[in-house]
Amino acid sequence: MGHSNKKFYRILLDSLYRSGIYNAAAPFTRGEGAIFTLHQVCPKAVPAFSPNSILKVTPDFLEETIITVLQQGYDVITLDEMTERLKTGQQGKPYVVFTFDDGYRDNKTHAVPLFEKYKIPMTIYIVSDYSSHKGELWWLALEEIIASHSSIMDPLNEGAKLASATAAEKYAAFETIYWRIRHGDQQEQRRIIRRMATEHDYDIDELTRREIMNWEELRELSKNEYVNFAAHTKSHYAMAHLTEEEARAEVMAGIEVMQKELGTAPAHFSYPYGDCQSAGRRDFQLMKELGLKTAVTTRKGVLHSAHKDHMMALPRISLNGEYQENRYIKLFLSGLPFLLRNGGRTLNVN
Ligand SMILES: [Zn+2]
């Protein structure tokens, strides 16, 4: 979302909240339940330049969310249980599923203790390369390289430099590079970030070792009754930009390594990035062929009974750093903002 779009969206959310309409609408718009998307959970204060803050929440906000969800009468359930409820059309209490993408170590430190405290389940989607401490967390590397340099190489403009001294310049440099390499040739994207790392004397492999849980840690966590694992590919490539063969290989390889390392094959899946440009119809079909139980996107929305026919294109609600306030949780759970955004359609699956 662009800056002015974001601003508009927040104004819309705030006025929806103040109007109280969402409360009256909720029984009609909230659907059966919702899946929350989270990434990192960290207590640290957010610095002036923090382009990935949308992917981070504080442990306090996570706990506040859990409390709100439970107080509102939601069941917190696993993906398996959700599958069951959707498939059988079981009418009961509305439910929430908590999911965490990528396998960040801070999940273990700051999220797991909360799920133990409230005795509720959570699911972590694993990228097999990252947990093997290989591959590139390119969006975080880009942030850290820019954060620590007052000028950086322009990777798509041989010999040119981008200013990155002030927070505003850092944001501009980040946006420029991020959007030029996010879509398109994924291997080229990784070559570019490695070239930038070398040029700026930055250790991109240390980043992965620092931020992502290794298999040993995951095996330890797998003994925890509240923690479940699911698949998030091998290399974290946007599937829609791969050939069908490449996409299948990415998914299969991720699942095989998880099975080998953790002893069980994951039954659920999360598309890397998960937006409309990163995962589409072909990928939904592919996941069905591969026999997964569910696959989640980052398309926004709550779950409706009609999703039982679209289990490979499930929407989620991002619990993100920009909306860390209790009122947004209630509003999101009502489903109303997504219904408005999707032009009144409850399904967005093509
Ligand atoms: Zn991811």
Short mmCIF file of C-alpha atoms and ligand atoms in Angstrom, two decimals:
data_model
loop_
_atom_site.label_atom_id
_atom_site.label_comp_id
_atom_site.label_asym_id
_atom_site.label_seq_id
_atom_site.Cartn_x
_atom_site.Cartn_y
_atom_site.Cartn_z
CA MET A 1 0.00 0.00 0.00
CA GLY A 2 1.30 3.47 -0.84
CA HIS A 3 1.68 6.11 1.82
CA SER A 4 -1.53 8.03 1.07
CA ASN A 5 -3.45 4.78 0.68
CA LYS A 6 -2.26 3.71 4.10
CA LYS A 7 -3.30 7.02 5.57
CA PHE A 8 -6.72 6.71 4.00
CA TYR A 9 -7.09 3.13 5.23
CA ARG A 10 -6.28 4.19 8.79
CA ILE A 11 -8.82 7.03 8.65
CA LEU A 12 -11.38 4.56 7.34
CA LEU A 13 -10.60 2.12 10.15
CA ASP A 14 -10.76 4.80 12.82
CA SER A 15 -14.09 6.12 11.63
CA LEU A 16 -15.51 2.62 11.34
CA TYR A 17 -14.41 2.01 14.90
CA ARG A 18 -15.87 5.25 16.23
CA SER A 19 -19.17 4.66 14.44
CA GLY A 20 -19.58 1.34 16.23
CA ILE A 21 -21.15 0.01 13.04
CA TYR A 22 -18.70 -2.88 13.01
CA ASN A 23 -20.21 -4.14 16.25
CA ALA A 24 -23.70 -4.29 14.81
CA ALA A 25 -22.41 -5.72 11.53
CA ALA A 26 -20.14 -8.35 13.10
CA PRO A 27 -22.71 -11.15 13.31
CA PHE A 28 -23.18 -10.81 9.54
CA THR A 29 -19.65 -9.96 8.44
CA ARG A 30 -17.29 -11.79 10.75
CA GLY A 31 -17.75 -15.19 9.11
CA GLU A 32 -16.67 -18.39 10.82
CA GLY A 33 -13.30 -17.29 12.02
CA ALA A 34 -9.97 -15.76 11.09
CA ILE A 35 -6.31 -16.63 10.65
CA PHE A 36 -3.81 -14.10 12.01
CA THR A 37 -0.46 -13.59 10.25
CA LEU A 38 2.55 -12.65 12.34
CA HIS A 39 6.26 -12.55 11.63
CA GLN A 40 8.68 -11.22 14.25
CA VAL A 41 7.80 -10.58 17.88
CA CYS A 42 10.24 -8.21 19.52
CA PRO A 43 10.09 -5.86 22.49
CA LYS A 44 12.62 -3.42 21.02
CA ALA A 45 11.69 0.19 20.34
CA VAL A 46 11.27 0.88 16.64
CA PRO A 47 14.06 3.10 15.24
CA ALA A 48 13.37 6.06 12.92
CA PHE A 49 14.29 3.95 9.90
CA SER A 50 12.33 0.73 10.17
CA PRO A 51 10.93 -0.26 6.77
CA ASN A 52 10.03 -3.78 7.90
CA SER A 53 8.19 -2.66 11.04
CA ILE A 54 4.97 -3.89 9.46
CA LEU A 55 6.39 -7.39 10.07
CA LYS A 56 7.03 -6.86 13.78
CA VAL A 57 4.82 -6.65 16.86
CA THR A 58 5.71 -6.37 20.53
CA PRO A 59 5.05 -9.22 22.99
CA ASP A 60 2.73 -6.84 24.86
CA PHE A 61 0.59 -6.30 21.80
CA LEU A 62 0.50 -10.02 21.09
CA GLU A 63 -0.66 -10.72 24.63
CA GLU A 64 -3.26 -7.97 24.42
CA THR A 65 -4.53 -9.56 21.21
CA ILE A 66 -4.76 -12.99 22.79
CA ILE A 67 -6.70 -11.56 25.73
CA THR A 68 -9.06 -9.66 23.44
CA VAL A 69 -9.72 -12.72 21.31
CA LEU A 70 -10.47 -14.88 24.33
CA GLN A 71 -12.63 -12.21 25.97
CA GLN A 72 -14.66 -11.86 22.77
CA GLY A 73 -15.50 -15.54 23.04
CA TYR A 74 -13.35 -16.88 20.21
CA ASP A 75 -11.88 -20.37 20.28
CA VAL A 76 -8.17 -20.41 19.47
CA ILE A 77 -7.58 -23.55 17.39
CA THR A 78 -5.04 -25.33 15.16
CA LEU A 79 -5.07 -25.42 11.36
CA ASP A 80 -6.19 -29.05 11.56
CA GLU A 81 -9.18 -28.14 13.70
CA MET A 82 -9.97 -25.21 11.41
CA THR A 83 -9.90 -27.53 8.39
CA GLU A 84 -12.29 -29.85 10.16
CA ARG A 85 -14.69 -27.08 11.10
CA LEU A 86 -14.71 -25.57 7.61
CA LYS A 87 -15.16 -28.94 5.91
CA THR A 88 -17.97 -30.14 8.14
CA GLY A 89 -19.69 -26.76 8.20
CA GLN A 90 -19.84 -27.07 11.96
CA GLN A 91 -21.63 -24.12 13.52
CA GLY A 92 -20.12 -23.13 16.80
CA LYS A 93 -18.15 -20.38 18.42
CA PRO A 94 -16.12 -18.22 16.05
CA TYR A 95 -12.45 -19.10 16.02
CA VAL A 96 -8.98 -17.69 15.50
CA VAL A 97 -5.79 -19.39 14.29
CA PHE A 98 -2.43 -17.77 15.11
CA THR A 99 0.25 -18.27 12.43
CA PHE A 100 3.85 -17.07 12.28
CA ASP A 101 5.81 -16.99 9.00
CA ASP A 102 9.52 -17.69 8.38
CA GLY A 103 10.66 -19.25 11.69
CA TYR A 104 12.16 -16.29 13.56
CA ARG A 105 14.00 -17.11 16.76
CA ASP A 106 12.13 -14.36 18.61
CA ASN A 107 8.97 -16.47 18.21
CA LYS A 108 10.53 -18.96 20.61
CA THR A 109 11.60 -16.27 23.06
CA HIS A 110 8.61 -13.94 22.97
CA ALA A 111 5.60 -15.75 21.49
CA VAL A 112 5.76 -19.37 22.67
CA PRO A 113 5.67 -18.42 26.40
CA LEU A 114 2.41 -16.53 25.80
CA PHE A 115 0.79 -19.48 24.03
CA GLU A 116 1.88 -21.70 26.92
CA LYS A 117 0.50 -19.21 29.42
CA TYR A 118 -2.94 -19.15 27.79
CA LYS A 119 -2.78 -22.83 26.74
CA ILE A 120 -3.60 -22.13 23.12
CA PRO A 121 -1.99 -23.37 19.86
CA MET A 122 0.18 -21.53 17.36
CA THR A 123 1.70 -22.53 14.01
CA ILE A 124 5.07 -21.58 12.56
CA TYR A 125 5.64 -21.76 8.79
CA ILE A 126 9.20 -22.92 8.09
CA VAL A 127 11.47 -22.00 5.15
CA SER A 128 13.80 -25.00 4.96
CA ASP A 129 16.82 -23.10 3.63
CA TYR A 130 16.51 -20.43 6.34
CA SER A 131 16.31 -23.04 9.09
CA SER A 132 19.38 -24.71 7.55
CA HIS A 133 20.96 -21.25 7.88
CA LYS A 134 21.28 -20.88 4.11
CA GLY A 135 19.61 -18.55 1.65
CA GLU A 136 18.90 -14.85 1.94
CA LEU A 137 16.56 -12.89 4.23
CA TRP A 138 16.97 -10.24 1.58
CA TRP A 139 14.43 -7.66 2.83
CA LEU A 140 16.01 -7.59 6.30
CA ALA A 141 19.53 -7.54 4.84
CA LEU A 142 18.55 -4.58 2.68
CA GLU A 143 17.25 -2.76 5.76
CA GLU A 144 20.40 -3.40 7.80
CA ILE A 145 22.77 -2.44 4.98
CA ILE A 146 20.93 0.84 4.42
CA ALA A 147 20.59 1.51 8.17
CA SER A 148 24.35 1.42 8.69
CA HIS A 149 25.50 3.37 5.61
CA SER A 150 25.11 7.00 4.62
CA SER A 151 25.33 6.12 0.96
CA ILE A 152 24.86 2.81 -0.82
CA MET A 153 25.46 1.32 -4.25
CA ASP A 154 22.54 1.41 -6.65
CA PRO A 155 22.46 -2.27 -7.61
CA LEU A 156 20.58 -1.66 -10.84
CA ASN A 157 22.59 1.30 -11.97
CA GLU A 158 26.24 0.39 -12.44
CA GLY A 159 28.55 2.79 -10.60
CA ALA A 160 25.72 4.98 -9.23
CA LYS A 161 25.12 5.66 -5.54
CA LEU A 162 21.96 6.28 -3.55
CA ALA A 163 22.06 8.71 -0.62
CA SER A 164 21.08 7.06 2.67
CA ALA A 165 22.18 9.48 5.40
CA THR A 166 18.86 10.68 6.82
CA ALA A 167 15.86 8.53 7.71
CA ALA A 168 14.00 10.00 4.72
CA GLU A 169 16.86 9.13 2.36
CA LYS A 170 17.09 5.66 3.84
CA TYR A 171 13.37 5.10 3.25
CA ALA A 172 13.65 6.36 -0.31
CA ALA A 173 16.63 4.10 -1.03
CA PHE A 174 14.88 1.11 0.53
CA GLU A 175 11.66 1.64 -1.42
CA THR A 176 13.54 2.08 -4.69
CA ILE A 177 15.55 -1.10 -4.37
CA TYR A 178 12.89 -3.19 -2.63
CA TRP A 179 10.22 -2.78 -5.28
CA ARG A 180 12.66 -3.18 -8.15
CA ILE A 181 13.84 -6.57 -6.92
CA ARG A 182 10.78 -7.97 -5.13
CA HIS A 183 9.08 -9.16 -8.29
CA GLY A 184 10.64 -10.87 -11.27
CA ASP A 185 13.73 -13.06 -11.47
CA GLN A 186 14.20 -14.44 -7.97
CA GLN A 187 17.73 -15.70 -8.46
CA GLU A 188 18.78 -12.32 -9.77
CA GLN A 189 17.17 -10.77 -6.66
CA ARG A 190 19.37 -12.94 -4.45
CA ARG A 191 22.50 -12.20 -6.55
CA ILE A 192 21.80 -8.48 -6.17
CA ILE A 193 21.45 -8.62 -2.39
CA ARG A 194 24.66 -10.69 -2.09
CA ARG A 195 26.49 -8.20 -4.30
CA MET A 196 25.30 -5.35 -2.07
CA ALA A 197 26.34 -7.26 1.04
CA THR A 198 29.85 -7.85 -0.32
CA GLU A 199 30.19 -4.25 -1.48
CA HIS A 200 29.21 -2.93 1.96
CA ASP A 201 31.08 -5.50 4.02
CA TYR A 202 27.87 -6.93 5.45
CA ASP A 203 27.55 -10.57 6.56
CA ILE A 204 24.21 -11.75 5.18
CA ASP A 205 24.70 -15.32 6.46
CA GLU A 206 25.20 -14.02 9.99
CA LEU A 207 21.78 -12.36 9.69
CA THR A 208 20.09 -15.71 9.00
CA ARG A 209 22.00 -17.43 11.82
CA ARG A 210 21.03 -14.59 14.18
CA GLU A 211 17.32 -14.33 13.32
CA ILE A 212 16.14 -17.82 12.33
CA MET A 213 15.77 -20.95 14.46
CA ASN A 214 17.89 -23.90 13.35
CA TRP A 215 16.64 -27.50 13.15
CA GLU A 216 17.95 -28.35 16.58
CA GLU A 217 15.85 -25.56 18.09
CA LEU A 218 12.84 -26.58 16.01
CA ARG A 219 13.14 -30.21 17.13
CA GLU A 220 13.20 -28.98 20.73
CA LEU A 221 10.14 -26.78 20.09
CA SER A 222 8.28 -29.62 18.41
CA LYS A 223 7.99 -31.27 21.83
CA ASN A 224 5.87 -28.31 22.94
CA GLU A 225 2.20 -29.26 22.78
CA TYR A 226 1.16 -25.74 21.77
CA VAL A 227 3.55 -25.38 18.82
CA ASN A 228 2.83 -26.71 15.32
CA PHE A 229 4.94 -26.47 12.18
CA ALA A 230 3.89 -26.01 8.58
CA ALA A 231 5.69 -25.43 5.27
CA HIS A 232 6.76 -22.16 3.63
CA THR A 233 8.92 -23.53 0.70
CA LYS A 234 12.65 -24.08 0.43
CA SER A 235 13.97 -20.67 -0.66
CA HIS A 236 11.14 -18.20 -0.03
CA TYR A 237 10.62 -17.34 -3.70
CA ALA A 238 7.34 -15.80 -4.86
CA MET A 239 5.79 -18.82 -6.55
CA ALA A 240 3.92 -16.95 -9.26
CA HIS A 241 7.25 -15.80 -10.71
CA LEU A 242 8.51 -19.38 -11.08
CA THR A 243 7.65 -21.92 -13.77
CA GLU A 244 5.21 -24.56 -12.60
CA GLU A 245 8.02 -27.07 -12.39
CA GLU A 246 10.18 -24.74 -10.31
CA ALA A 247 7.27 -23.89 -8.03
CA ARG A 248 6.52 -27.56 -7.43
CA ALA A 249 10.19 -28.29 -6.71
CA GLU A 250 10.35 -25.38 -4.22
CA VAL A 251 7.35 -26.69 -2.29
CA MET A 252 8.41 -30.35 -2.39
CA ALA A 253 11.99 -29.65 -1.35
CA GLY A 254 10.83 -27.58 1.63
CA ILE A 255 8.47 -30.34 2.75
CA GLU A 256 11.09 -33.09 2.30
CA VAL A 257 13.70 -31.31 4.38
CA MET A 258 11.13 -30.67 7.13
CA GLN A 259 10.17 -34.32 7.14
CA LYS A 260 13.81 -35.39 7.33
CA GLU A 261 14.70 -32.92 10.09
CA LEU A 262 11.54 -32.98 12.19
CA GLY A 263 10.26 -36.49 11.54
CA THR A 264 6.84 -35.53 10.19
CA ALA A 265 5.72 -34.07 6.89
CA PRO A 266 3.84 -30.78 7.22
CA ALA A 267 0.21 -30.82 6.06
CA HIS A 268 -0.30 -27.07 5.81
CA PHE A 269 1.39 -24.41 3.71
CA SER A 270 1.93 -20.66 3.46
CA TYR A 271 2.78 -18.92 0.14
CA PRO A 272 5.90 -16.72 0.41
CA TYR A 273 4.76 -13.04 0.41
CA GLY A 274 1.27 -14.41 -0.28
CA ASP A 275 -0.14 -11.39 -2.10
CA CYS A 276 -2.01 -11.58 -5.42
CA GLN A 277 1.15 -11.04 -7.44
CA SER A 278 3.13 -13.72 -5.58
CA ALA A 279 0.60 -16.55 -5.55
CA GLY A 280 -2.30 -17.13 -7.91
CA ARG A 281 -4.64 -19.67 -9.39
CA ARG A 282 -1.95 -21.92 -10.84
CA ASP A 283 -0.30 -22.12 -7.41
CA PHE A 284 -3.61 -22.86 -5.66
CA GLN A 285 -4.16 -25.72 -8.11
CA LEU A 286 -0.62 -26.96 -7.58
CA MET A 287 -1.02 -27.13 -3.80
CA LYS A 288 -4.21 -29.09 -4.26
CA GLU A 289 -2.41 -31.58 -6.49
CA LEU A 290 0.34 -31.92 -3.92
CA GLY A 291 -2.25 -32.95 -1.36
CA LEU A 292 -1.83 -30.19 1.22
CA LYS A 293 -4.72 -29.70 3.65
CA THR A 294 -4.66 -25.91 3.52
CA ALA A 295 -2.59 -23.12 2.02
CA VAL A 296 -2.75 -19.54 3.29
CA THR A 297 -2.18 -16.28 1.43
CA THR A 298 -1.78 -12.76 2.75
CA ARG A 299 -4.92 -11.63 0.96
CA LYS A 300 -6.93 -9.89 3.63
CA GLY A 301 -10.12 -11.28 5.02
CA VAL A 302 -11.95 -13.52 7.46
CA LEU A 303 -13.05 -17.11 6.83
CA HIS A 304 -16.50 -17.82 5.47
CA SER A 305 -18.15 -21.21 5.02
CA ALA A 306 -17.66 -20.89 1.24
CA HIS A 307 -13.89 -21.11 1.81
CA LYS A 308 -14.34 -24.86 2.21
CA ASP A 309 -14.12 -25.02 -1.59
CA HIS A 310 -11.01 -22.81 -1.63
CA MET A 311 -8.79 -24.36 1.01
CA MET A 312 -5.65 -23.52 -1.01
CA ALA A 313 -6.45 -19.80 -1.13
CA LEU A 314 -7.30 -18.89 2.44
CA PRO A 315 -7.15 -15.24 3.47
CA ARG A 316 -5.47 -14.01 6.64
CA ILE A 317 -5.43 -10.91 8.81
CA SER A 318 -2.01 -9.36 9.37
CA LEU A 319 -1.30 -8.47 12.99
CA ASN A 320 1.25 -5.90 12.12
CA GLY A 321 3.40 -3.25 13.68
CA GLU A 322 1.42 -0.41 12.17
CA TYR A 323 -1.86 -1.31 13.82
CA GLN A 324 -0.79 -2.26 17.33
CA GLU A 325 -3.90 -1.10 19.06
CA ASN A 326 -6.69 -3.09 20.59
CA ARG A 327 -9.43 -1.32 18.65
CA TYR A 328 -8.00 -2.54 15.34
CA ILE A 329 -8.17 -6.14 16.54
CA LYS A 330 -11.89 -5.90 17.26
CA LEU A 331 -12.43 -4.13 13.98
CA PHE A 332 -10.45 -6.69 11.95
CA LEU A 333 -12.26 -9.58 13.60
CA SER A 334 -15.60 -8.06 12.60
CA GLY A 335 -14.55 -8.67 8.98
CA LEU A 336 -16.14 -5.38 7.93
CA PRO A 337 -12.97 -3.57 6.72
CA PHE A 338 -12.13 -6.45 4.35
CA LEU A 339 -15.66 -6.70 3.06
CA LEU A 340 -15.55 -3.00 2.21
CA ARG A 341 -12.12 -3.36 0.65
CA ASN A 342 -13.14 -6.34 -1.47
CA GLY A 343 -16.16 -4.47 -2.77
CA GLY A 344 -18.62 -6.52 -0.74
CA ARG A 345 -17.23 -9.88 -1.85
CA THR A 346 -16.53 -12.38 0.91
CA LEU A 347 -14.28 -14.49 -1.38
CA ASN A 348 -11.10 -13.31 -3.09
CA VAL A 349 -9.71 -16.54 -4.48
CA ASN A 350 -8.81 -16.03 -8.14
ZN ZN B 1 7.56 -15.48 4.58
#
